[in-house]
């Protein structure tokens, strides 16, 4: 919001801003804030106790599940990095939730080529995960 | 589960696991600017630059999340962008919309990893059947929503405004969920409770609701 107001101040001579610009400013502000929160400094283990043998409450969740999810995620990232560039890009956009036409437009390919790359890339990805003993 | 459903479900699990990655970039150049991610998703950057950013998101879970947020937010933009006179009202509306989407995105991004992703498409829209201004008593904090087709099942997740998980249900046959009174006990009067439903339709498709807010009496 502050960034938008700043932009408004700089843009007073024009008086108008496109809606897409306002959305972009709001989006970038939100993402920057999320990144800032995630950069919180790590706390040494000894600092977490209360000094009386008790420890601070831990975050909610299932540690085993979190660990398993982390391992699966790491395996997916490793396997993606081993794919050819074009297959990796097509599969990445597919897993992000883009349709084939959307992925094709973003990557500058035609839909048929993109569909083939998604198909073959997913097969490669599954094969790699199986070789690692990972089944999401 | 039919044999035909298996490849689809396996792909949904793979997508969910991909989207649940938490790894941040370890590349020397770090993560791209949020503005670049936005412009890439909007197709406003040159194709080579877009491909480079897709490469980054394939290895960086944090930026992949930011990419999906840009996808969600930019869907809300009108097809033809009309200039707005800059006053506080549209600014507040834009900021509120993005923050609402961001909150919903954060809420959904931190779901358990086994919960598969959802697809939009032609699926029915899930609506809250609780009036927006209504407050529910702790002893009967029953959430209700519009049902999907016969045979639909529902996953529901209930959190505080700070996204602390209070309760949840999985594969519910009925379109309602009673939040246990014990889960609400620590919360003060007038607390705002966030809840969201994901429906598994009879054909295996999934559709998710918006994040609803209901006050605690």
mmCIF file of C-alpha atoms in Angstrom:
data_model
loop_
_atom_site.group_PDB
_atom_site.id
_atom_site.type_symbol
_atom_site.label_atom_id
_atom_site.label_comp_id
_atom_site.label_asym_id
_atom_site.label_seq_id
_atom_site.Cartn_x
_atom_site.Cartn_y
_atom_site.Cartn_z
ATOM 1 C CA UNK A 1 0.000 0.000 0.000
ATOM 2 C CA UNK A 2 2.800 2.378 0.905
ATOM 3 C CA UNK A 3 4.560 1.569 -2.331
ATOM 4 C CA UNK A 4 1.400 2.318 -4.251
ATOM 5 C CA UNK A 5 1.025 5.626 -2.449
ATOM 6 C CA UNK A 6 4.652 6.425 -3.232
ATOM 7 C CA UNK A 7 4.020 5.591 -6.854
ATOM 8 C CA UNK A 8 0.933 7.753 -6.770
ATOM 9 C CA UNK A 9 3.008 10.635 -5.450
ATOM 10 C CA UNK A 10 5.540 10.230 -8.239
ATOM 11 C CA UNK A 11 2.754 9.936 -10.769
ATOM 12 C CA UNK A 12 0.615 12.849 -9.727
ATOM 13 C CA UNK A 13 1.046 14.620 -13.028
ATOM 14 C CA UNK A 14 -0.619 11.743 -14.800
ATOM 15 C CA UNK A 15 -3.345 11.169 -12.250
ATOM 16 C CA UNK A 16 -4.140 7.588 -13.304
ATOM 17 C CA UNK A 17 -2.477 4.208 -12.880
ATOM 18 C CA UNK A 18 -3.549 1.006 -14.628
ATOM 19 C CA UNK A 19 -5.185 -1.704 -12.530
ATOM 20 C CA UNK A 20 -2.499 -4.180 -13.551
ATOM 21 C CA UNK A 21 0.123 -1.885 -12.042
ATOM 22 C CA UNK A 22 -1.721 -1.711 -8.730
ATOM 23 C CA UNK A 23 -2.011 -5.490 -8.606
ATOM 24 C CA UNK A 24 1.673 -5.843 -9.405
ATOM 25 C CA UNK A 25 2.680 -3.487 -6.605
ATOM 26 C CA UNK A 26 0.432 -5.276 -4.129
ATOM 27 C CA UNK A 27 1.774 -8.660 -5.246
ATOM 28 C CA UNK A 28 5.435 -7.671 -4.992
ATOM 29 C CA UNK A 29 4.834 -6.156 -1.565
ATOM 30 C CA UNK A 30 3.248 -9.371 -0.349
ATOM 31 C CA UNK A 31 5.996 -11.607 -1.762
ATOM 32 C CA UNK A 32 8.721 -9.388 -0.316
ATOM 33 C CA UNK A 33 7.039 -9.571 3.076
ATOM 34 C CA UNK A 34 6.802 -13.380 2.900
ATOM 35 C CA UNK A 35 10.491 -13.537 1.979
ATOM 36 C CA UNK A 36 11.363 -11.226 4.856
ATOM 37 C CA UNK A 37 9.490 -13.450 7.315
ATOM 38 C CA UNK A 38 11.223 -16.532 5.977
ATOM 39 C CA UNK A 39 14.628 -14.951 6.472
ATOM 40 C CA UNK A 40 14.184 -14.930 10.244
ATOM 41 C CA UNK A 41 17.526 -15.756 11.877
ATOM 42 C CA UNK A 42 18.008 -19.270 13.201
ATOM 43 C CA UNK A 43 18.106 -19.615 16.988
ATOM 44 C CA UNK A 44 20.770 -21.790 18.648
ATOM 45 C CA UNK A 45 19.361 -24.869 20.373
ATOM 46 C CA UNK A 46 20.558 -23.813 23.821
ATOM 47 C CA UNK A 47 18.651 -20.550 23.484
ATOM 48 C CA UNK A 48 15.356 -22.332 23.070
ATOM 49 C CA UNK A 49 15.098 -23.775 26.572
ATOM 50 C CA UNK A 50 13.648 -21.900 29.514
ATOM 51 C CA UNK A 51 16.611 -22.633 31.765
ATOM 52 C CA UNK A 52 14.500 -24.874 33.982
ATOM 53 C CA UNK A 53 14.747 -27.980 31.856
ATOM 54 C CA UNK A 54 11.625 -27.218 29.905
ATOM 55 C CA UNK A 55 11.630 -26.124 26.332
ATOM 56 C CA UNK A 56 9.587 -23.740 24.294
ATOM 57 C CA UNK A 57 6.532 -25.162 22.588
ATOM 58 C CA UNK A 58 7.341 -26.491 19.173
ATOM 59 C CA UNK A 59 5.405 -25.678 16.054
ATOM 60 C CA UNK A 60 2.293 -27.670 15.395
ATOM 61 C CA UNK A 61 2.589 -30.506 12.907
ATOM 62 C CA UNK A 62 3.858 -33.998 12.503
ATOM 63 C CA UNK A 63 7.694 -34.095 12.441
ATOM 64 C CA UNK A 64 7.802 -37.503 10.712
ATOM 65 C CA UNK A 65 5.379 -36.336 8.068
ATOM 66 C CA UNK A 66 7.313 -33.100 7.626
ATOM 67 C CA UNK A 67 10.565 -35.023 7.244
ATOM 68 C CA UNK A 68 9.048 -37.406 4.704
ATOM 69 C CA UNK A 69 7.578 -34.488 2.756
ATOM 70 C CA UNK A 70 10.929 -32.744 2.834
ATOM 71 C CA UNK A 71 12.676 -35.844 1.470
ATOM 72 C CA UNK A 72 10.123 -36.263 -1.311
ATOM 73 C CA UNK A 73 10.429 -32.589 -2.201
ATOM 74 C CA UNK A 74 14.203 -32.830 -2.290
ATOM 75 C CA UNK A 75 14.015 -35.909 -4.531
ATOM 76 C CA UNK A 76 11.657 -34.124 -6.920
ATOM 77 C CA UNK A 77 13.997 -31.158 -7.125
ATOM 78 C CA UNK A 78 16.988 -33.426 -7.773
ATOM 79 C CA UNK A 79 15.155 -35.367 -10.445
ATOM 80 C CA UNK A 80 13.923 -32.198 -12.138
ATOM 81 C CA UNK A 81 17.455 -30.850 -12.249
ATOM 82 C CA UNK A 82 18.501 -34.013 -14.115
ATOM 83 C CA UNK A 83 15.948 -33.573 -16.905
ATOM 84 C CA UNK A 84 16.744 -31.895 -20.196
ATOM 85 C CA UNK A 85 16.067 -28.163 -20.137
ATOM 86 C CA UNK A 86 12.928 -28.191 -22.253
ATOM 87 C CA UNK A 87 11.358 -31.195 -20.514
ATOM 88 C CA UNK A 88 12.123 -29.676 -17.127
ATOM 89 C CA UNK A 89 10.475 -26.388 -18.074
ATOM 90 C CA UNK A 90 7.379 -28.054 -19.482
ATOM 91 C CA UNK A 91 6.999 -30.355 -16.467
ATOM 92 C CA UNK A 92 7.563 -27.519 -14.025
ATOM 93 C CA UNK A 93 4.774 -25.416 -15.497
ATOM 94 C CA UNK A 94 2.507 -28.473 -15.633
ATOM 95 C CA UNK A 95 3.115 -29.211 -11.946
ATOM 96 C CA UNK A 96 2.540 -25.541 -11.146
ATOM 97 C CA UNK A 97 -0.961 -25.940 -12.543
ATOM 98 C CA UNK A 98 -0.645 -24.345 -15.975
ATOM 99 C CA UNK A 99 -2.598 -25.851 -18.829
ATOM 100 C CA UNK A 100 -0.747 -26.958 -21.949
ATOM 101 C CA UNK A 101 -1.780 -23.853 -23.946
ATOM 102 C CA UNK A 102 -0.681 -21.595 -21.090
ATOM 103 C CA UNK A 103 2.674 -23.381 -20.760
ATOM 104 C CA UNK A 104 3.160 -23.253 -24.522
ATOM 105 C CA UNK A 105 2.540 -19.515 -24.581
ATOM 106 C CA UNK A 106 4.889 -18.885 -21.677
ATOM 107 C CA UNK A 107 7.692 -20.979 -23.138
ATOM 108 C CA UNK A 108 7.260 -19.838 -26.732
ATOM 109 C CA UNK A 109 6.439 -23.263 -28.176
ATOM 110 C CA UNK A 110 3.451 -24.709 -29.960
ATOM 111 C CA UNK A 111 0.939 -26.740 -27.971
ATOM 112 C CA UNK A 112 1.798 -30.097 -29.528
ATOM 113 C CA UNK A 113 5.482 -29.786 -28.717
ATOM 114 C CA UNK A 114 4.662 -28.654 -25.190
ATOM 115 C CA UNK A 115 2.284 -31.561 -24.636
ATOM 116 C CA UNK A 116 4.953 -34.027 -25.789
ATOM 117 C CA UNK A 117 7.536 -32.462 -23.516
ATOM 118 C CA UNK A 118 5.178 -32.645 -20.543
ATOM 119 C CA UNK A 119 4.366 -36.285 -21.272
ATOM 120 C CA UNK A 120 7.973 -37.368 -21.725
ATOM 121 C CA UNK A 121 9.220 -35.190 -18.899
ATOM 122 C CA UNK A 122 6.710 -36.649 -16.444
ATOM 123 C CA UNK A 123 7.749 -40.153 -17.476
ATOM 124 C CA UNK A 124 11.401 -39.260 -16.871
ATOM 125 C CA UNK A 125 10.545 -37.705 -13.540
ATOM 126 C CA UNK A 126 8.626 -40.768 -12.355
ATOM 127 C CA UNK A 127 11.418 -43.070 -13.480
ATOM 128 C CA UNK A 128 13.974 -41.027 -11.569
ATOM 129 C CA UNK A 129 11.825 -40.973 -8.429
ATOM 130 C CA UNK A 130 11.294 -44.719 -8.613
ATOM 131 C CA UNK A 131 15.047 -45.226 -8.903
ATOM 132 C CA UNK A 132 15.412 -43.239 -5.703
ATOM 133 C CA UNK A 133 12.712 -45.331 -4.029
ATOM 134 C CA UNK A 134 10.423 -42.312 -3.729
ATOM 135 C CA UNK A 135 6.705 -42.561 -4.392
ATOM 136 C CA UNK A 136 4.849 -39.293 -3.761
ATOM 137 C CA UNK B 1 -10.618 -46.730 -6.762
ATOM 138 C CA UNK B 2 -10.784 -47.689 -10.384
ATOM 139 C CA UNK B 3 -7.732 -48.415 -12.471
ATOM 140 C CA UNK B 4 -8.531 -45.375 -14.601
ATOM 141 C CA UNK B 5 -8.335 -43.153 -11.542
ATOM 142 C CA UNK B 6 -4.877 -44.331 -10.541
ATOM 143 C CA UNK B 7 -2.754 -42.389 -13.054
ATOM 144 C CA UNK B 8 -4.751 -39.246 -12.325
ATOM 145 C CA UNK B 9 -4.412 -39.657 -8.581
ATOM 146 C CA UNK B 10 -0.708 -40.441 -8.894
ATOM 147 C CA UNK B 11 -0.252 -37.256 -10.883
ATOM 148 C CA UNK B 12 -2.180 -35.268 -8.307
ATOM 149 C CA UNK B 13 0.050 -36.664 -5.570
ATOM 150 C CA UNK B 14 3.125 -35.739 -7.583
ATOM 151 C CA UNK B 15 1.790 -32.231 -8.104
ATOM 152 C CA UNK B 16 0.964 -31.887 -4.414
ATOM 153 C CA UNK B 17 4.448 -33.041 -3.423
ATOM 154 C CA UNK B 18 6.012 -30.647 -5.929
ATOM 155 C CA UNK B 19 3.960 -27.764 -4.608
ATOM 156 C CA UNK B 20 4.749 -28.638 -0.996
ATOM 157 C CA UNK B 21 8.483 -28.200 -1.482
ATOM 158 C CA UNK B 22 9.913 -25.725 0.964
ATOM 159 C CA UNK B 23 13.450 -25.481 -0.395
ATOM 160 C CA UNK B 24 14.639 -22.006 -1.170
ATOM 161 C CA UNK B 25 17.148 -21.137 -3.839
ATOM 162 C CA UNK B 26 20.734 -22.136 -3.254
ATOM 163 C CA UNK B 27 21.948 -20.581 -6.466
ATOM 164 C CA UNK B 28 24.660 -17.936 -6.112
ATOM 165 C CA UNK B 29 22.513 -15.299 -7.732
ATOM 166 C CA UNK B 30 19.673 -15.938 -5.273
ATOM 167 C CA UNK B 31 16.011 -15.514 -6.028
ATOM 168 C CA UNK B 32 14.620 -13.274 -8.763
ATOM 169 C CA UNK B 33 12.757 -10.095 -7.906
ATOM 170 C CA UNK B 34 9.067 -10.561 -7.195
ATOM 171 C CA UNK B 35 8.320 -8.046 -9.952
ATOM 172 C CA UNK B 36 10.095 -10.286 -12.466
ATOM 173 C CA UNK B 37 8.071 -13.325 -11.374
ATOM 174 C CA UNK B 38 4.885 -11.317 -11.805
ATOM 175 C CA UNK B 39 5.925 -10.090 -15.244
ATOM 176 C CA UNK B 40 6.928 -13.591 -16.325
ATOM 177 C CA UNK B 41 3.580 -15.085 -15.318
ATOM 178 C CA UNK B 42 1.831 -12.237 -17.153
ATOM 179 C CA UNK B 43 3.934 -12.967 -20.254
ATOM 180 C CA UNK B 44 5.420 -9.496 -20.151
ATOM 181 C CA UNK B 45 9.068 -10.554 -20.239
ATOM 182 C CA UNK B 46 11.007 -11.821 -23.263
ATOM 183 C CA UNK B 47 10.679 -15.575 -23.703
ATOM 184 C CA UNK B 48 14.332 -16.278 -22.823
ATOM 185 C CA UNK B 49 13.907 -14.466 -19.533
ATOM 186 C CA UNK B 50 10.657 -16.351 -18.861
ATOM 187 C CA UNK B 51 12.406 -19.668 -19.465
ATOM 188 C CA UNK B 52 15.210 -18.682 -17.096
ATOM 189 C CA UNK B 53 12.673 -17.907 -14.374
ATOM 190 C CA UNK B 54 10.862 -21.208 -14.953
ATOM 191 C CA UNK B 55 14.251 -22.905 -14.576
ATOM 192 C CA UNK B 56 14.665 -21.182 -11.241
ATOM 193 C CA UNK B 57 11.223 -22.189 -9.979
ATOM 194 C CA UNK B 58 11.895 -25.801 -10.899
ATOM 195 C CA UNK B 59 14.656 -25.824 -8.271
ATOM 196 C CA UNK B 60 13.345 -23.286 -5.761
ATOM 197 C CA UNK B 61 10.207 -24.196 -3.841
ATOM 198 C CA UNK B 62 9.825 -20.700 -2.400
ATOM 199 C CA UNK B 63 9.803 -19.021 -5.806
ATOM 200 C CA UNK B 64 7.540 -21.741 -7.186
ATOM 201 C CA UNK B 65 5.042 -20.732 -4.475
ATOM 202 C CA UNK B 66 5.436 -17.078 -5.422
ATOM 203 C CA UNK B 67 4.839 -18.021 -9.068
ATOM 204 C CA UNK B 68 1.575 -19.774 -8.130
ATOM 205 C CA UNK B 69 0.512 -16.738 -6.136
ATOM 206 C CA UNK B 70 1.095 -14.589 -9.219
ATOM 207 C CA UNK B 71 -1.009 -17.057 -11.220
ATOM 208 C CA UNK B 72 -3.839 -16.766 -8.700
ATOM 209 C CA UNK B 73 -3.693 -12.999 -8.394
ATOM 210 C CA UNK B 74 -3.399 -12.264 -12.096
ATOM 211 C CA UNK B 75 -6.494 -14.399 -12.757
ATOM 212 C CA UNK B 76 -8.419 -11.684 -10.926
ATOM 213 C CA UNK B 77 -7.318 -9.014 -13.359
ATOM 214 C CA UNK B 78 -9.856 -7.994 -15.981
ATOM 215 C CA UNK B 79 -8.951 -9.078 -19.511
ATOM 216 C CA UNK B 80 -8.646 -5.477 -20.643
ATOM 217 C CA UNK B 81 -6.896 -3.333 -18.109
ATOM 218 C CA UNK B 82 -8.645 0.005 -17.695
ATOM 219 C CA UNK B 83 -6.897 2.926 -16.025
ATOM 220 C CA UNK B 84 -8.165 3.734 -12.568
ATOM 221 C CA UNK B 85 -8.125 7.146 -11.060
ATOM 222 C CA UNK B 86 -5.899 6.595 -8.101
ATOM 223 C CA UNK B 87 -7.907 7.104 -4.970
ATOM 224 C CA UNK B 88 -7.894 5.212 -1.712
ATOM 225 C CA UNK B 89 -10.918 3.097 -2.592
ATOM 226 C CA UNK B 90 -9.434 1.142 -5.529
ATOM 227 C CA UNK B 91 -6.063 1.015 -3.803
ATOM 228 C CA UNK B 92 -7.655 -0.518 -0.762
ATOM 229 C CA UNK B 93 -9.648 -2.899 -2.925
ATOM 230 C CA UNK B 94 -6.559 -4.069 -4.810
ATOM 231 C CA UNK B 95 -4.537 -4.422 -1.631
ATOM 232 C CA UNK B 96 -7.350 -6.230 0.150
ATOM 233 C CA UNK B 97 -7.835 -8.620 -2.741
ATOM 234 C CA UNK B 98 -4.157 -9.461 -2.985
ATOM 235 C CA UNK B 99 -3.842 -9.849 0.762
ATOM 236 C CA UNK B 100 -6.919 -12.061 0.860
ATOM 237 C CA UNK B 101 -5.528 -14.195 -1.926
ATOM 238 C CA UNK B 102 -2.145 -14.206 -0.237
ATOM 239 C CA UNK B 103 -3.656 -15.261 3.054
ATOM 240 C CA UNK B 104 -5.648 -17.981 1.384
ATOM 241 C CA UNK B 105 -2.559 -19.017 -0.515
ATOM 242 C CA UNK B 106 -0.469 -19.206 2.646
ATOM 243 C CA UNK B 107 -3.265 -21.099 4.367
ATOM 244 C CA UNK B 108 -3.481 -23.626 1.584
ATOM 245 C CA UNK B 109 0.269 -23.803 0.974
ATOM 246 C CA UNK B 110 0.789 -25.109 4.507
ATOM 247 C CA UNK B 111 -1.693 -27.939 4.261
ATOM 248 C CA UNK B 112 -0.383 -31.465 4.964
ATOM 249 C CA UNK B 113 1.620 -32.805 2.062
ATOM 250 C CA UNK B 114 -0.636 -35.757 1.445
ATOM 251 C CA UNK B 115 -3.458 -33.438 0.446
ATOM 252 C CA UNK B 116 -3.337 -33.327 -3.331
ATOM 253 C CA UNK B 117 -3.683 -30.165 -5.317
ATOM 254 C CA UNK B 118 -6.981 -29.155 -6.785
ATOM 255 C CA UNK B 119 -8.175 -28.225 -10.208
ATOM 256 C CA UNK B 120 -10.599 -25.481 -11.019
ATOM 257 C CA UNK B 121 -12.228 -26.157 -14.382
ATOM 258 C CA UNK B 122 -15.959 -26.738 -14.478
ATOM 259 C CA UNK B 123 -16.229 -27.929 -10.900
ATOM 260 C CA UNK B 124 -19.064 -26.566 -8.764
ATOM 261 C CA UNK B 125 -18.350 -23.604 -6.536
ATOM 262 C CA UNK B 126 -18.397 -24.295 -2.819
ATOM 263 C CA UNK B 127 -20.138 -21.569 -0.831
ATOM 264 C CA UNK B 128 -20.468 -21.054 2.873
ATOM 265 C CA UNK B 129 -24.009 -21.500 4.162
ATOM 266 C CA UNK B 130 -23.256 -19.396 7.206
ATOM 267 C CA UNK B 131 -24.179 -15.726 7.027
ATOM 268 C CA UNK B 132 -21.132 -13.481 6.835
ATOM 269 C CA UNK B 133 -22.174 -11.486 9.898
ATOM 270 C CA UNK B 134 -23.187 -14.510 11.959
ATOM 271 C CA UNK B 135 -21.363 -15.616 15.081
ATOM 272 C CA UNK B 136 -21.548 -19.238 16.161
ATOM 273 C CA UNK B 137 -21.504 -20.512 19.757
ATOM 274 C CA UNK B 138 -18.540 -22.540 20.969
ATOM 275 C CA UNK B 139 -20.821 -25.408 21.883
ATOM 276 C CA UNK B 140 -22.208 -25.679 18.361
ATOM 277 C CA UNK B 141 -19.633 -24.204 16.007
ATOM 278 C CA UNK B 142 -20.897 -26.116 13.017
ATOM 279 C CA UNK B 143 -19.591 -25.050 9.615
ATOM 280 C CA UNK B 144 -21.878 -25.684 6.665
ATOM 281 C CA UNK B 145 -21.300 -25.316 2.963
ATOM 282 C CA UNK B 146 -23.085 -25.928 -0.305
ATOM 283 C CA UNK B 147 -22.923 -29.594 -1.284
ATOM 284 C CA UNK B 148 -21.299 -30.956 -4.415
ATOM 285 C CA UNK B 149 -22.833 -33.708 -6.532
ATOM 286 C CA UNK B 150 -24.020 -36.873 -4.749
ATOM 287 C CA UNK B 151 -21.065 -38.945 -3.632
ATOM 288 C CA UNK B 152 -18.778 -35.953 -3.042
ATOM 289 C CA UNK B 153 -16.438 -36.086 -0.073
ATOM 290 C CA UNK B 154 -15.050 -33.083 1.753
ATOM 291 C CA UNK B 155 -11.789 -32.156 3.440
ATOM 292 C CA UNK B 156 -12.046 -29.167 5.740
ATOM 293 C CA UNK B 157 -9.396 -27.244 7.615
ATOM 294 C CA UNK B 158 -10.058 -24.710 10.352
ATOM 295 C CA UNK B 159 -7.515 -22.177 11.603
ATOM 296 C CA UNK B 160 -7.168 -18.974 13.553
ATOM 297 C CA UNK B 161 -6.345 -15.723 11.803
ATOM 298 C CA UNK B 162 -2.695 -16.395 12.540
ATOM 299 C CA UNK B 163 -3.113 -19.697 10.661
ATOM 300 C CA UNK B 164 -2.811 -21.898 13.728
ATOM 301 C CA UNK B 165 -4.663 -25.085 12.890
ATOM 302 C CA UNK B 166 -7.613 -25.675 15.213
ATOM 303 C CA UNK B 167 -9.337 -28.662 13.669
ATOM 304 C CA UNK B 168 -9.992 -30.446 10.447
ATOM 305 C CA UNK B 169 -11.853 -33.293 8.879
ATOM 306 C CA UNK B 170 -11.089 -35.571 5.989
ATOM 307 C CA UNK B 171 -13.338 -37.375 3.544
ATOM 308 C CA UNK B 172 -16.507 -36.129 5.205
ATOM 309 C CA UNK B 173 -19.671 -37.459 3.613
ATOM 310 C CA UNK B 174 -21.831 -34.530 4.756
ATOM 311 C CA UNK B 175 -21.264 -30.878 3.852
ATOM 312 C CA UNK B 176 -20.811 -29.767 7.443
ATOM 313 C CA UNK B 177 -18.214 -29.970 10.183
ATOM 314 C CA UNK B 178 -18.565 -29.441 13.921
ATOM 315 C CA UNK B 179 -15.470 -27.800 15.379
ATOM 316 C CA UNK B 180 -14.837 -29.379 18.792
ATOM 317 C CA UNK B 181 -15.553 -27.016 21.649
ATOM 318 C CA UNK B 182 -12.212 -27.912 23.188
ATOM 319 C CA UNK B 183 -10.396 -26.577 20.136
ATOM 320 C CA UNK B 184 -12.125 -23.229 20.550
ATOM 321 C CA UNK B 185 -11.695 -23.006 24.300
ATOM 322 C CA UNK B 186 -8.482 -20.905 24.290
ATOM 323 C CA UNK B 187 -9.898 -18.324 21.900
ATOM 324 C CA UNK B 188 -11.495 -15.078 23.087
ATOM 325 C CA UNK B 189 -15.003 -13.976 22.191
ATOM 326 C CA UNK B 190 -15.357 -12.518 18.706
ATOM 327 C CA UNK B 191 -12.311 -14.398 17.387
ATOM 328 C CA UNK B 192 -12.386 -14.755 13.634
ATOM 329 C CA UNK B 193 -12.126 -18.369 12.522
ATOM 330 C CA UNK B 194 -10.858 -19.151 9.019
ATOM 331 C CA UNK B 195 -12.012 -22.283 7.246
ATOM 332 C CA UNK B 196 -11.693 -23.778 3.843
ATOM 333 C CA UNK B 197 -13.186 -26.818 2.160
ATOM 334 C CA UNK B 198 -11.838 -29.023 -0.586
ATOM 335 C CA UNK B 199 -14.355 -31.283 -2.279
ATOM 336 C CA UNK B 200 -13.440 -34.554 -3.945
ATOM 337 C CA UNK B 201 -16.087 -34.999 -6.603
ATOM 338 C CA UNK B 202 -17.409 -38.434 -7.632
ATOM 339 C CA UNK B 203 -15.269 -38.369 -10.797
ATOM 340 C CA UNK B 204 -12.126 -37.816 -8.725
ATOM 341 C CA UNK B 205 -11.801 -34.130 -9.616
ATOM 342 C CA UNK B 206 -11.161 -31.736 -6.790
ATOM 343 C CA UNK B 207 -12.380 -28.252 -6.178
ATOM 344 C CA UNK B 208 -11.516 -25.922 -3.347
ATOM 345 C CA UNK B 209 -13.552 -23.168 -1.779
ATOM 346 C CA UNK B 210 -12.458 -19.680 -0.935
ATOM 347 C CA UNK B 211 -11.352 -19.143 2.650
ATOM 348 C CA UNK B 212 -14.398 -18.283 4.743
ATOM 349 C CA UNK B 213 -14.398 -16.345 7.987
ATOM 350 C CA UNK B 214 -16.847 -17.031 10.800
ATOM 351 C CA UNK B 215 -16.888 -15.255 14.163
ATOM 352 C CA UNK B 216 -16.863 -17.020 17.508
ATOM 353 C CA UNK B 217 -19.744 -15.989 19.771
#
